[in-house]
Structure formats: C-alpha cells, structure tokens
Amino acid sequence: MNDSIFLKTLAGEKTERPPFWFMRQAGRVLPSYMKLKEKHTFWEMMQNPDLGAEVTLLPVDDLGVDAAILFSDILVIPYAMGMGLEFTDRGPEFDIPLSERADPLAALNPDPEKLNYIYNVIQKIVATKPSNIPLIGFCGAPLTVLCYMLEGIGRSKDFPVTIKYLYQNKETVKQLIDAITDLSIIYAKEQIKNGIKTFQLFDTHAGLIPFDLYKELFFPAVKRIAQAVREEGIPFIFFPKDLGTGVQQVTPDMCDYISIDWQTPIEVARQLVDDNIGLQGNIDPRLLYSDQKTIENSLNKYIDFGSKNHNWIINLGHGFLPDIPYENAKFLADWIKRTDWRR
Ligand code: CP3
C-alpha cells in the first residue's frame, strides 16, 4: 500500500509524476469489458464477487491506472431504499418515480442489509488486486441520486420533473436528502471496513440548480458524508460537476480533493479552490475522439501545471464515453507515464 503513488499523493508526498485513474474506467471503453458483457448483464457483473472483482481490475491490466474503482453504481442506494431498478439499454429506470408518490418518504424503506452483496465484491477485489493498487469506493451525492429517484429515469440530462419538485416541495426534499445521506454514511463506513482506501462522492448533476440553493440544501449533506469518511482516516474526493465558480466556496471540511470538470481550465480552478484542497481532473473525455497528434498537443498544456502542482491527480473532467476508441484511452494512459513532468 505504501508503494501506491496515488495514496502517496493524497497523503501530501511529492512523487515524480501525477497519479492517474479515469472515471468510468471499467466500462464500455475496454474491449475486455465488452467481451464480458456479451455473456453477463450489468447487474450480474456488479453482484457476483468474482465478476465484480474481475471487471474492477480490468483497467489496471489494460490501461495501467494507479487506482481501481469499485465496479458498481450510484443507484444501489435507491435500490436499497426499496425502489425497483433496472439497467436497460436506454439507461437506468425505476419502476415508480418518487415524484409520483403522494408520500415519497413513506414509499421508501431503507435497508442497509440490501447493500451487503457489495461488500463481498470489495473483499474479493482486495484479495485479488496488486498490492500497490488501492481501491476507491464511492457513492452518489444526494442531489444526483435524488434526480434519478424523483425523475425515475436518467435519459434527460436536465431533470425537469426533479427541479419542479424541488421548488414545490422543499421540505419533503430536505427529508429525502437526510434519508439518502443517512444510508450513504452507513454504506461508506462499510466500504471502508471492507478495505477501500479512498472515497469519491459523485455529484454529476450539481450544476442543475443555482449555486446558492445547492449550498443551502446540499453542502450540509456533503459535509456529513465527508466527515464520516474522514474520521475513519480515509481521503475524500468530491466531484461536484458544473458547480462553476461555486468551487470557491467548497471548504476543507468538505473534502481533501475536489474533482474538476472539463469546463474550467485547471489553472483557473487552482486559483479558485482553497489552497488546502487538492485537485483531480480535468481532461475532456471527448478529446479522445480526436487523432493522437491532436490529443498529445492538447495534453501538453498539463505539463507545466503538473510540474508545479504536486497535489493533483490526473483524471477526466467526466467519465469515458462508451464509443471512445480504446487505443486513445491507452494512448492517454501511456502519455501520462512517459511524460517528463519536470519535478
Ligand atoms: O467509474 C467506474 O468505472 C466505476 C463504476 C461506475 C459505474 N457508474 C458503472 C456503470 C461508477 C462510479 C458509476 C457512477 C454513476 N452512475 C454516476 C456518476 C458518475 C457519472 O458518470 O456521471 C451516474 C450518474 C450513474 C447512473 C448511471 N448508471 C447511468 C446514467 C447509467 C447509464 C448510462 C451509462 O453511462 O451507461 C448507468 C449504467 C452504468 N453504470 C454502466 C456502468 C459501467 C453501463 C452499464 C453497461 O455497460 O451497459
């Protein structure tokens, strides 16, 4: 574990290059994943410990990333709260959107035991992974999870039902946030007990509402989850996508590292974010649709940043897209390793 460049960086040590992993690294960008998908459904792969561990570790072998992330999904929380969930070709779908319930809180029945299968997967990963590759655990942040719960589906990226609901039923929303946060804390603590070494909170839809409203409703919940993770001695990475200049108001009691989306240049993010918080990010995943010469030219701008900033993890500004050529994902990984970071 001590020879993990990823954990060293998180612990504040200087390393000779920035560590890297990629959001959605274990997915359709990998030919090895597509092969497994021919035989197994997504649910099967995340529920079966052997398959879950195998898929989690595919990007370690195929791309050479410095950390693995648990192969699971943020929607396991609503599922453990009693919502019927299916992963279809069009994305995740819940049986009844929470917004259609007269009393959404009464419709939920949070049961921490319904997450137990995931700890078996974590144990299997820990038992089979290389010793210098730590495992990252995660869950969705309350806003992003709530978006899928209220909307029922994840096809529309602007979640109109959710936003209307939020403005019309603020008090109910506050109670839902508390319920999601309570279960997420139990889940995070169990992941830690079973061997994850870093935790990332995904708030993909943080930019859906005005920052002031986000701060009022969701900052307290993020702080609670951060505190629960950090009191176990585990570093906490917060990914509030599209938060914009709101990153200025993220305080060190909310995270150790903040994951920056591709909208904000990394140097600008560095100026905005509190000096005591490290950065992760923020390559535009769609850059990987271009040819390798263009990719390399665009990546070169990160060398200067990386030469000066040791508290930085290279990642994407959002996850890999399914149709990105694997060769370009591999090119990116190799580029990070062969670059002279002038440190
Ligand atoms: O990053 C990883 O490799 C770890 C595994 C992981 C998945 N989902 C696997 C997955 C993680 C960390 C997530 C998080 C997640 N899930 C988020 C937040 C991060 C982000 O990408 O924005 C969100 C919003 C979800 C909800 C979700 N799950 C959607 C909208 C979809 C369908 C669209 C899509 O990207 O495929 C999923 C399904 C899903 N989750 C897949 C994978 C590999 C696709 C399953 C398949 O191969 O068909």
Coordinates of C-alpha atoms and ligand atoms in Angstrom, one line a residue:
M1 CA 0.0 0.0 0.0
N2 CA 2.8 2.4 0.9
D3 CA 4.2 2.0 -2.7
S4 CA 1.0 3.4 -4.1
I5 CA 1.7 6.7 -6.0
F6 CA -2.0 7.5 -5.7
L7 CA -2.1 7.2 -1.9
K8 CA 1.3 9.0 -1.5
T9 CA -0.1 12.0 -3.4
L10 CA -3.2 12.0 -1.3
A11 CA -1.0 11.9 1.8
G12 CA 0.8 15.0 0.6
E13 CA 4.1 13.3 -0.5
K14 CA 5.9 14.5 -3.6
T15 CA 6.0 12.0 -6.4
E16 CA 7.8 12.0 -9.7
R17 CA 4.6 12.2 -11.8
P18 CA 1.0 12.8 -11.0
P19 CA -1.0 9.6 -10.3
F20 CA -4.0 8.9 -12.5
W21 CA -7.2 6.9 -12.8
F22 CA -10.3 7.6 -15.0
M23 CA -13.9 7.9 -14.2
R24 CA -15.8 5.1 -15.9
Q25 CA -12.5 3.3 -16.4
A26 CA -14.2 -0.1 -16.1
G27 CA -16.8 0.1 -18.8
R28 CA -17.5 0.0 -22.5
V29 CA -14.3 1.7 -23.5
L30 CA -12.5 -1.5 -22.7
P31 CA -12.7 -4.4 -25.3
S32 CA -12.2 -6.8 -22.4
Y33 CA -15.4 -5.4 -20.7
M34 CA -17.4 -5.7 -23.9
K35 CA -16.4 -9.3 -24.1
L36 CA -17.7 -10.0 -20.6
K37 CA -20.9 -8.0 -21.4
E38 CA -21.7 -10.5 -24.2
K39 CA -22.3 -13.1 -21.5
H40 CA -23.4 -11.2 -18.4
T41 CA -25.7 -8.3 -17.6
F42 CA -24.5 -5.2 -15.8
W43 CA -26.4 -6.3 -12.6
E44 CA -24.8 -9.7 -12.8
M45 CA -21.3 -8.2 -13.1
M46 CA -21.7 -5.9 -10.1
Q47 CA -23.4 -8.5 -7.9
N48 CA -21.2 -11.5 -8.4
P49 CA -18.0 -11.2 -6.4
D50 CA -15.8 -13.0 -9.0
L51 CA -17.1 -11.0 -11.9
G52 CA -17.2 -7.7 -10.0
A53 CA -13.6 -8.1 -8.9
E54 CA -12.5 -9.1 -12.4
V55 CA -14.2 -6.1 -14.0
T56 CA -12.9 -3.7 -11.4
L57 CA -9.4 -4.8 -12.1
L58 CA -9.6 -4.8 -15.9
P59 CA -8.4 -1.2 -16.3
V60 CA -5.4 -2.0 -14.0
D61 CA -4.3 -4.6 -16.5
D62 CA -5.5 -2.9 -19.7
L63 CA -4.7 0.8 -19.1
G64 CA -2.2 0.6 -16.2
V65 CA -4.1 3.0 -13.9
D66 CA -2.8 3.8 -10.5
A67 CA -6.0 3.0 -8.6
A68 CA -9.1 0.8 -9.2
I69 CA -12.6 2.0 -8.6
L70 CA -15.3 -0.4 -7.3
F71 CA -17.4 -1.7 -10.2
S72 CA -20.9 -0.8 -9.0
D73 CA -23.3 2.1 -9.5
I74 CA -24.6 5.1 -7.5
L75 CA -28.2 3.8 -7.9
V76 CA -27.6 0.9 -5.5
I77 CA -28.7 3.4 -2.7
P78 CA -32.2 4.0 -4.1
Y79 CA -32.4 0.3 -4.7
A80 CA -31.6 -0.4 -1.0
M81 CA -34.2 2.1 -0.1
G82 CA -36.8 -0.1 -1.8
M83 CA -37.1 1.3 -5.3
G84 CA -37.4 -1.2 -8.1
L85 CA -34.5 -0.6 -10.5
E86 CA -33.5 -1.9 -13.9
F87 CA -30.5 -1.1 -16.1
T88 CA -31.8 -1.0 -19.6
D89 CA -30.1 -0.2 -22.9
R90 CA -31.5 3.3 -22.6
G91 CA -30.0 3.8 -19.1
P92 CA -31.3 3.1 -15.6
E93 CA -35.1 3.0 -14.9
F94 CA -37.0 2.9 -11.7
D95 CA -40.4 1.2 -11.5
I96 CA -42.3 4.2 -10.0
P97 CA -40.7 7.7 -10.0
L98 CA -40.7 9.0 -6.4
S99 CA -42.3 12.3 -7.7
E100 CA -45.4 10.3 -8.5
R101 CA -45.8 9.1 -4.9
A102 CA -48.2 11.1 -2.7
D103 CA -45.9 10.4 0.3
P104 CA -42.4 9.7 -1.0
L105 CA -40.9 9.2 2.4
A106 CA -43.4 6.6 3.3
A107 CA -42.7 4.8 0.0
L108 CA -39.1 4.3 1.0
N109 CA -37.8 1.6 3.3
P110 CA -34.0 2.0 3.7
D111 CA -32.4 -1.4 4.4
P112 CA -28.6 -1.3 4.9
E113 CA -28.6 -5.1 4.5
K114 CA -29.6 -4.8 0.9
L115 CA -26.0 -3.4 0.3
N116 CA -24.3 -6.5 1.7
Y117 CA -23.6 -8.1 -1.7
I118 CA -21.3 -5.1 -2.5
Y119 CA -19.1 -5.8 0.5
N120 CA -18.5 -9.3 -0.8
V121 CA -17.3 -7.8 -4.1
I122 CA -15.0 -5.4 -2.2
Q123 CA -13.5 -8.3 -0.2
K124 CA -12.8 -10.2 -3.4
I125 CA -11.2 -7.2 -5.0
V126 CA -9.0 -6.6 -2.0
A127 CA -7.9 -10.3 -2.0
T128 CA -7.0 -10.3 -5.7
K129 CA -5.7 -6.8 -6.6
P130 CA -2.0 -5.9 -6.9
S131 CA -0.7 -4.6 -3.5
N132 CA 0.3 -1.2 -5.0
I133 CA -3.1 -0.5 -6.4
P134 CA -5.6 0.9 -3.9
L135 CA -9.3 0.5 -4.2
I136 CA -11.5 3.6 -4.5
G137 CA -15.0 3.3 -3.1
F138 CA -17.9 5.7 -3.9
C139 CA -21.5 6.7 -3.7
G140 CA -23.6 9.3 -5.4
A141 CA -24.2 12.6 -3.7
P142 CA -27.7 13.3 -2.5
L143 CA -28.7 15.7 -5.4
T144 CA -27.6 13.4 -8.2
V145 CA -29.2 10.3 -6.5
L146 CA -32.4 12.3 -5.9
C147 CA -32.5 13.3 -9.6
Y148 CA -32.8 9.7 -10.6
M149 CA -35.2 8.8 -7.8
L150 CA -37.7 11.6 -8.5
E151 CA -37.4 11.5 -12.3
G152 CA -37.5 7.7 -12.4
I153 CA -35.2 7.6 -15.5
G154 CA -31.8 9.0 -16.4
R155 CA -32.4 9.8 -20.1
S156 CA -33.0 13.5 -19.8
K157 CA -29.9 15.3 -18.5
D158 CA -31.9 18.4 -17.4
F159 CA -34.2 16.5 -15.0
P160 CA -37.3 18.9 -15.4
V161 CA -39.5 16.9 -13.0
T162 CA -36.9 16.9 -10.3
I163 CA -36.3 20.7 -10.4
K164 CA -40.0 21.5 -10.4
Y165 CA -40.5 19.1 -7.5
L166 CA -37.7 20.7 -5.6
Y167 CA -39.1 24.1 -5.9
Q168 CA -42.6 22.9 -5.0
N169 CA -41.8 20.5 -2.1
K170 CA -38.7 21.9 -0.5
E171 CA -39.5 20.4 3.0
T172 CA -40.0 16.9 1.6
V173 CA -36.8 17.3 -0.4
K174 CA -34.9 18.1 2.8
Q175 CA -36.2 14.9 4.4
L176 CA -35.3 12.9 1.4
I177 CA -31.8 14.4 1.4
D178 CA -31.4 13.3 5.0
A179 CA -32.7 9.8 4.3
I180 CA -30.2 9.4 1.4
T181 CA -27.4 10.8 3.4
D182 CA -28.0 8.5 6.4
L183 CA -27.9 5.4 4.3
S184 CA -24.9 6.7 2.3
I185 CA -22.9 7.2 5.5
I186 CA -23.6 3.6 6.6
Y187 CA -22.6 2.4 3.1
A188 CA -19.4 4.5 3.1
K189 CA -18.4 3.2 6.5
E190 CA -18.9 -0.4 5.5
Q191 CA -16.9 0.1 2.3
I192 CA -14.1 1.4 4.5
K193 CA -14.4 -1.6 6.9
N194 CA -14.1 -3.9 3.9
G195 CA -10.9 -2.3 2.5
I196 CA -11.4 0.7 0.3
K197 CA -8.6 3.3 0.7
T198 CA -10.2 6.4 -0.8
F199 CA -13.7 7.5 -1.2
Q200 CA -15.2 9.6 -4.1
L201 CA -18.6 11.3 -3.9
F202 CA -20.2 11.8 -7.4
D203 CA -22.4 14.8 -7.8
T204 CA -22.7 14.7 -11.6
H205 CA -25.8 17.0 -11.6
A206 CA -24.6 19.6 -9.1
G207 CA -24.9 22.3 -11.7
L208 CA -28.6 21.8 -12.2
I209 CA -29.7 24.3 -9.7
P210 CA -28.5 27.8 -8.7
F211 CA -25.4 27.6 -6.6
D212 CA -27.0 29.3 -3.6
L213 CA -29.7 26.7 -3.5
Y214 CA -27.2 24.0 -3.9
K215 CA -25.2 25.4 -1.0
E216 CA -28.2 25.7 1.3
L217 CA -29.7 22.2 0.6
F218 CA -26.7 20.1 -0.2
F219 CA -23.5 21.4 1.4
P220 CA -24.6 20.2 4.8
A221 CA -25.2 16.7 3.5
V222 CA -21.8 16.6 1.7
K223 CA -20.1 17.7 4.9
R224 CA -21.8 15.0 6.8
I225 CA -20.6 12.3 4.4
A226 CA -17.1 13.8 4.2
Q227 CA -16.8 13.8 8.0
A228 CA -18.0 10.2 8.3
V229 CA -15.4 9.1 5.8
R230 CA -12.5 11.2 7.0
E231 CA -13.0 10.2 10.7
E232 CA -12.0 6.7 9.5
G233 CA -8.7 8.1 8.1
I234 CA -9.8 7.7 4.5
P235 CA -9.2 10.6 2.0
F236 CA -12.4 12.1 0.5
I237 CA -12.7 13.3 -3.1
F238 CA -15.7 15.4 -4.1
F239 CA -16.9 15.6 -7.7
P240 CA -19.4 18.5 -8.0
K241 CA -19.8 18.6 -11.8
D242 CA -20.7 22.0 -13.3
L243 CA -20.5 23.8 -9.9
G244 CA -18.7 26.6 -11.8
T245 CA -17.4 29.4 -9.5
G246 CA -19.1 27.6 -6.6
V247 CA -15.9 25.6 -6.2
Q248 CA -14.5 28.8 -4.5
Q249 CA -16.9 28.1 -1.6
V250 CA -16.0 24.5 -1.1
T251 CA -14.2 24.4 2.2
P252 CA -11.5 22.0 3.5
D253 CA -14.1 20.5 5.9
M254 CA -15.9 19.2 2.8
C255 CA -13.1 17.3 1.0
D256 CA -9.4 16.5 0.7
Y257 CA -9.5 16.7 -3.1
I258 CA -12.0 18.2 -5.5
S259 CA -12.6 16.7 -8.9
I260 CA -12.8 19.5 -11.5
D261 CA -15.0 19.2 -14.6
W262 CA -13.7 19.9 -18.2
Q263 CA -15.4 23.3 -18.4
T264 CA -12.9 25.1 -16.1
P265 CA -9.2 25.4 -17.1
I266 CA -7.2 23.6 -14.4
E267 CA -5.0 26.6 -13.6
V268 CA -8.2 28.7 -13.1
A269 CA -9.6 26.0 -10.9
R270 CA -6.4 26.1 -8.9
Q271 CA -6.8 29.8 -8.3
L272 CA -10.5 29.4 -7.3
V273 CA -10.2 26.4 -5.0
D274 CA -8.9 26.7 -1.4
D275 CA -5.2 26.0 -1.1
N276 CA -5.7 23.2 1.3
I277 CA -7.8 21.2 -1.1
G278 CA -6.0 19.1 -3.8
L279 CA -7.3 18.9 -7.4
Q280 CA -8.3 16.0 -9.6
G281 CA -9.1 16.2 -13.3
N282 CA -9.9 17.5 -15.8
I283 CA -9.3 16.2 -19.3
D284 CA -12.3 16.5 -21.6
P285 CA -13.2 12.8 -22.3
R286 CA -14.3 13.9 -25.8
L287 CA -10.8 15.0 -26.7
L288 CA -10.2 11.3 -27.1
Y289 CA -12.3 11.3 -30.2
S290 CA -9.5 13.2 -32.0
D291 CA -6.4 11.8 -33.5
Q292 CA -3.4 11.1 -31.3
K293 CA -1.4 14.1 -32.5
T294 CA -4.2 16.5 -31.5
I295 CA -4.6 14.6 -28.2
E296 CA -0.9 15.0 -27.4
N297 CA -0.9 18.7 -28.3
S298 CA -3.8 19.3 -26.1
L299 CA -2.4 17.3 -23.2
N300 CA 0.9 19.2 -23.3
K301 CA -0.6 22.1 -21.5
Y302 CA -0.9 20.0 -18.4
I303 CA 2.9 19.5 -18.1
D304 CA 3.5 23.0 -16.8
F305 CA 0.7 22.6 -14.3
G306 CA 1.9 19.2 -13.2
S307 CA 5.5 20.4 -12.8
K308 CA 4.3 22.9 -10.2
N309 CA 1.4 21.2 -8.5
H310 CA 2.0 18.0 -6.5
N311 CA -1.5 17.9 -5.0
W312 CA -3.0 16.9 -8.3
I313 CA -4.5 13.6 -9.6
I314 CA -4.9 13.4 -13.4
N315 CA -8.4 12.2 -14.3
L316 CA -11.0 13.1 -16.8
G317 CA -13.4 16.0 -16.3
H318 CA -16.2 13.4 -16.6
G319 CA -16.4 9.7 -17.4
F320 CA -15.2 8.0 -20.5
L321 CA -17.9 7.8 -23.1
P322 CA -18.8 4.3 -24.4
D323 CA -17.7 5.0 -28.0
I324 CA -14.3 6.4 -27.3
P325 CA -11.6 4.4 -29.1
Y326 CA -9.8 2.2 -26.7
E327 CA -6.5 2.9 -28.4
N328 CA -6.8 6.6 -27.5
A329 CA -7.6 5.8 -23.8
K330 CA -4.5 3.7 -23.8
F331 CA -2.6 6.5 -25.5
L332 CA -3.6 8.9 -22.8
A333 CA -2.5 6.4 -20.0
D334 CA 0.8 5.8 -21.7
W335 CA 1.4 9.5 -22.3
I336 CA 1.0 10.2 -18.6
K337 CA 3.6 7.6 -17.7
R338 CA 6.1 8.5 -20.4
T339 CA 5.9 12.3 -19.9
D340 CA 8.8 14.1 -18.1
W341 CA 6.8 16.0 -15.5
R342 CA 9.9 18.2 -14.7
R343 CA 9.5 17.6 -11.0
Ligands
CP3_1 O1 -16.2 4.5 -12.9 C1 -16.2 3.3 -12.9 O2 -15.7 2.6 -13.8 C2 -16.9 2.6 -11.7 C3 -18.2 2.2 -11.9 C4 -19.3 3.2 -12.0 C5 -20.5 3.0 -12.8 N1 -21.3 4.0 -12.6 C6 -20.7 1.8 -13.7 C7 -21.8 1.9 -14.7 C8 -19.5 4.4 -11.4 C9 -18.5 5.2 -10.4 C10 -20.8 4.9 -11.7 C11 -21.3 6.2 -11.2 C12 -22.6 6.7 -11.8 N2 -23.7 6.0 -12.2 C13 -22.9 8.1 -12.0 C14 -21.9 9.2 -11.6 C15 -20.8 9.4 -12.5 C16 -21.1 9.8 -13.9 O3 -20.7 9.1 -14.8 O4 -21.7 10.8 -14.1 C17 -24.1 8.2 -12.5 C18 -24.8 9.5 -12.9 C19 -24.7 6.9 -12.6 C20 -26.0 6.5 -13.1 C21 -26.0 5.6 -14.3 N3 -25.6 4.3 -14.3 C22 -26.4 6.0 -15.7 C23 -26.9 7.3 -16.1 C24 -26.1 4.8 -16.4 C25 -26.5 4.6 -17.9 C26 -25.7 5.4 -18.8 C27 -24.3 4.9 -19.0 O5 -23.3 5.6 -18.7 O6 -24.1 3.7 -19.3 C28 -25.6 3.8 -15.6 C29 -25.2 2.5 -16.0 C30 -23.7 2.1 -15.8 N4 -23.0 2.3 -14.6 C31 -22.8 1.5 -16.7 C32 -21.6 1.3 -16.0 C33 -20.4 0.6 -16.5 C34 -23.2 1.0 -18.0 C35 -23.6 -0.4 -18.0 C36 -23.5 -1.1 -19.3 O7 -22.3 -1.4 -19.6 O8 -24.5 -1.2 -20.0

